[in-house]
Coordinates of C-alpha atoms and ligand atoms in Angstrom, one line a residue:
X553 CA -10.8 -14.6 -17.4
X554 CA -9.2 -17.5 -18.7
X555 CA -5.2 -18.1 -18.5
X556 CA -5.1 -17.1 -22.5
X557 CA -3.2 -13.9 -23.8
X558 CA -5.6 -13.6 -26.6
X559 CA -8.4 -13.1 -24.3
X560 CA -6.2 -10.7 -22.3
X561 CA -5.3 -8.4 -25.2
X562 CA -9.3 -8.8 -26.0
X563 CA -10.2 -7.6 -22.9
X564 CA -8.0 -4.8 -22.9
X565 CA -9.1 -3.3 -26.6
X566 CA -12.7 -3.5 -25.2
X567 CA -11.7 -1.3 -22.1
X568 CA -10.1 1.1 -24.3
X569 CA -12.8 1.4 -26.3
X570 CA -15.4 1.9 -23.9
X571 CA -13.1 4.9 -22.1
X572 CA -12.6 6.8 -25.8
X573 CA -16.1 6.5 -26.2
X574 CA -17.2 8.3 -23.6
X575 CA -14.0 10.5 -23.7
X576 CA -12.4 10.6 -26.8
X577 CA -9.6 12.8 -25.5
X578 CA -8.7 10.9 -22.6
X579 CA -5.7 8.7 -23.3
X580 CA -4.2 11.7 -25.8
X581 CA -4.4 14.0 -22.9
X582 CA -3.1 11.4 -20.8
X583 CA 0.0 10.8 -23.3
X584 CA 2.0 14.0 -22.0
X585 CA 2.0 14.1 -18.5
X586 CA 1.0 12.4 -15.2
X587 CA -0.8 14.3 -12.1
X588 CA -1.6 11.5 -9.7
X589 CA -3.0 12.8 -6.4
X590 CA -2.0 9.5 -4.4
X591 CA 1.0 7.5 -3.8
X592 CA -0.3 3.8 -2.7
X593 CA 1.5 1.4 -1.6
X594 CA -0.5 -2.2 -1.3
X595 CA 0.0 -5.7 -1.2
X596 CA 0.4 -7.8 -5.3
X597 CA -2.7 -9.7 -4.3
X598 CA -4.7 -10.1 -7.4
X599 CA -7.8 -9.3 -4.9
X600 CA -6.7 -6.2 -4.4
X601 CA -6.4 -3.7 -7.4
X602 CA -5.6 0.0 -6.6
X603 CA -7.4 1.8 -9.3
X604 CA -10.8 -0.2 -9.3
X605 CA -11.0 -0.5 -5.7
X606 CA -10.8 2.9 -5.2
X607 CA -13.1 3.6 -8.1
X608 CA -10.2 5.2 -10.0
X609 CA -9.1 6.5 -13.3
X610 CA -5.6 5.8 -15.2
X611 CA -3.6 9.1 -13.8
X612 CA -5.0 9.2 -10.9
X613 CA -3.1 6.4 -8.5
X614 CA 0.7 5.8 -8.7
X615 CA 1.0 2.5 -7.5
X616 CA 4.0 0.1 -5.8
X617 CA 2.9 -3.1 -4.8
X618 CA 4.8 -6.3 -3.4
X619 CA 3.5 -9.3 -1.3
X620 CA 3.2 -8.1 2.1
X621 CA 2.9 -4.3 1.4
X622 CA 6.5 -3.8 2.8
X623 CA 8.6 -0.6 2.9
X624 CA 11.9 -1.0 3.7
X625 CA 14.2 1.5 3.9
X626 CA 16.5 -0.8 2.0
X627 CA 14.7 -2.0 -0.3
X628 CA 16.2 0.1 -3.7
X629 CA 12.6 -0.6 -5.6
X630 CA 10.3 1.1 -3.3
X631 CA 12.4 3.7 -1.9
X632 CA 12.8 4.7 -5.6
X633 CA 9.0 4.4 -6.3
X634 CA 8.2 7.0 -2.9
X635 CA 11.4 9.1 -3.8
X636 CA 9.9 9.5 -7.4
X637 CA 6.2 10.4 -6.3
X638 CA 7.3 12.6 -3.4
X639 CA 10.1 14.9 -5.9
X640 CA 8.9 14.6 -9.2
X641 CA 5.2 13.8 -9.4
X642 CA 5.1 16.1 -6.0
X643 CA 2.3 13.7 -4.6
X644 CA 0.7 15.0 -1.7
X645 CA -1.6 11.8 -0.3
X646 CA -0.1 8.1 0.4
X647 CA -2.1 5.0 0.9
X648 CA -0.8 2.2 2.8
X649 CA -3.1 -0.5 2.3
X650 CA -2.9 -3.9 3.6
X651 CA -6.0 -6.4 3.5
X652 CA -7.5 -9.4 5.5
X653 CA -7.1 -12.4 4.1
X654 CA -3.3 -11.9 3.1
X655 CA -1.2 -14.8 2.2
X656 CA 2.0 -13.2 3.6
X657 CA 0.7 -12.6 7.1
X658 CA -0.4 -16.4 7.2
X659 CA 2.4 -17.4 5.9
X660 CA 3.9 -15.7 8.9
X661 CA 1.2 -16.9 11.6
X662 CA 1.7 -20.6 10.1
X663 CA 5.1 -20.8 9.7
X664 CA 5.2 -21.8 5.9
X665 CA 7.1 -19.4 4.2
X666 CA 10.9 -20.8 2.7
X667 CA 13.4 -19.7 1.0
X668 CA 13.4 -15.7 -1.1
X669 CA 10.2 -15.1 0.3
X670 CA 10.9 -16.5 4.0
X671 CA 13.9 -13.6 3.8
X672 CA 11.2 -11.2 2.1
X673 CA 8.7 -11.5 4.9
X674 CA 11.6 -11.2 7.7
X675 CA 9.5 -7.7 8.9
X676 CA 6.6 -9.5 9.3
X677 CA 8.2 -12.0 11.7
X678 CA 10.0 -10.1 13.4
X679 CA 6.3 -8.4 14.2
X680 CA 4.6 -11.2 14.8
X681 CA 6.8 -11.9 17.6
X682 CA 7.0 -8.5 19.0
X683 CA 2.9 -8.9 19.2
X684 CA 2.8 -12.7 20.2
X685 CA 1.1 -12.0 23.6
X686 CA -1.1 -9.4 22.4
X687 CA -2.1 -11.6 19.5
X688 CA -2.6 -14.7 21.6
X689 CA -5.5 -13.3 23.7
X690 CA -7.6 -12.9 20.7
X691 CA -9.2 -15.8 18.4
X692 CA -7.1 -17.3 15.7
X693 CA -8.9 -15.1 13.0
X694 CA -8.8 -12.0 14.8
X695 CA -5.3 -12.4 15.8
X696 CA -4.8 -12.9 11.9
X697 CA -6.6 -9.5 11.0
X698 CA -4.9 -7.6 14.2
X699 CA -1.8 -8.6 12.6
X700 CA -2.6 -7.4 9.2
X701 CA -3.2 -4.3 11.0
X702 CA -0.2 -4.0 13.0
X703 CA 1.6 -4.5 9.8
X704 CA 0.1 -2.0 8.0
X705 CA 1.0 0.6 11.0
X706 CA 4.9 -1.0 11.0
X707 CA 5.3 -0.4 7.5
X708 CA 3.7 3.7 7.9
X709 CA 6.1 3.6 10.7
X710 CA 9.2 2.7 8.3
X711 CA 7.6 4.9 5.7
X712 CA 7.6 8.1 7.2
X713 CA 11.1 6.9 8.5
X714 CA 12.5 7.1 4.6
X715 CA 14.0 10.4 3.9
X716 CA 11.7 11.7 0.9
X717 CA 8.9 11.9 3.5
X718 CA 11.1 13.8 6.0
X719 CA 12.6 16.0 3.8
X720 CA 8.8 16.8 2.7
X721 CA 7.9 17.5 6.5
X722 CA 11.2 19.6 6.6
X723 CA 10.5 22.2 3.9
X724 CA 7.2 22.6 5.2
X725 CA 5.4 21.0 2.1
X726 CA 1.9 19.1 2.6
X727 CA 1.8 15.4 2.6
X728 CA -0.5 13.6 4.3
X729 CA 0.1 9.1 5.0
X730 CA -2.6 6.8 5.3
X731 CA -3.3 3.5 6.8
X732 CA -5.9 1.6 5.1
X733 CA -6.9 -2.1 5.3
X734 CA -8.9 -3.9 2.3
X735 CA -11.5 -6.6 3.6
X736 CA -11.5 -9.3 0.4
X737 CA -14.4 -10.5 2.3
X738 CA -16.8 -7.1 1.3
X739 CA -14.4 -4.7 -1.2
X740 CA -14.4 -2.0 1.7
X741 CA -11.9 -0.4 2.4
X742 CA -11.5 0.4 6.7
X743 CA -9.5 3.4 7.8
X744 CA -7.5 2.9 11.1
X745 CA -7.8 6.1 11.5
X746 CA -4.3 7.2 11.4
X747 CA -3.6 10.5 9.5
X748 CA -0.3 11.1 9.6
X749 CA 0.9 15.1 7.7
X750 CA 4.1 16.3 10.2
X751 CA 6.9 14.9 12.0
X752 CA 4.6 15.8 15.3
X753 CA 2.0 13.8 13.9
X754 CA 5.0 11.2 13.2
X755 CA 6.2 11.3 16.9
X756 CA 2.4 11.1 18.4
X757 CA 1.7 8.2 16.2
X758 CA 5.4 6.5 17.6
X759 CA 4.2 6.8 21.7
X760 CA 0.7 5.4 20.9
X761 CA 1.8 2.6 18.7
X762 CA 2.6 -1.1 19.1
X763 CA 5.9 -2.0 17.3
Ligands
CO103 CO1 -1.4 -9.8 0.7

């Protein structure tokens, strides 16, 4: 797609189209309510889009993204976006996806970052140099992937820390927290295996983890 509006707002009457064609109902049914099963929470990389990576439909994903798929316990915007799909939406699934390649964890690694998003990306340094030994046994590229990784189990780590996904644990209602990496290399997405659905699953994933 070329940098032009007018092909933008093309592009977009085409794609609805093509959806009312095969289901004329589906953005009138839409119009009065949303029933997303997952919460994700992934990295604004323009690689890296929720709904067509995961092969879904509008309704299905509610999405917060920033660079660096953070979650801060601070930060007003996210803790808003979980609080919302935890208590209204009632969201039982979260994603937290992170993905090779990312500019925020070289940014990190390299040193480059200045300024807002040097301050943004404080986490990620901090994690880096909690990891620096570990990291510096391994290859420069796998010590760049095993710190996307690491970051994606920090920020599940603050995640389950926020109190929407306690108070969910508390009143004994399902939720279940994912960590998920994205390889822009391929377009698959690699579970690291961590399933996380109870504050003993929260405490187990604590002892065994690296941060
Ligand atoms: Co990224």
């Amino acid at each position: 797609m070329k940098g032009d509006i007018t092909q933008l707002i093309e592009n977009n009457r085409a794609w609805a189209e093509e959806i009312t064609s095969r289901d004329p109902m589906f953005f009138e049914q839409l119009s009065s309510h949303q029933s997303p099963q997952f919460l994700w929470i992934g990295c604004s990389d323009s690689r890296v889009p929720p709904n067509q990576i995961a092969g879904a439909l509008p309704g299905e994903i509610f999405t917060h993204q920033n660079v660096g798929n953070l979650v801060q316990l601070n930060d007003v915007n996210c803790m808003s976006a979980v609080k919302f799909a935890l208590e209204e939406l009632e969201v039982a699934n979260i994603v937290l996806c992170g993905h090779y390649g990312c500019g925020a964890i070289k940014a990190i690694i390299e040193n480059t970052a200045e300024g807002l998003l040097k301050k943004w990306l404080e986490p990620i340094a901090h994690l880096y140099q909690k990891n620096k030994i570990e990291l510096s046994d391994l290859s420069a590229e796998l010590a760049y992937k095993r710190l996307v990784e690491l970051n994606v189990l920090a920020q599940v780590n603050s995640l389950c820390r926020s109190s929407s996904v306690l108070d969910r644990w508390t009143n004994k209602n399902s939720l279940n927290i994912h960590a998920l990496v994205y390889d822009v290399g391929n377009g698959f997405l690699k579970d690291l295996g961590v399933k996380i659905s109870s504050k003993d699953d929260l405490f187990e994933f604590q002892r065994s983890a690296y941060f």
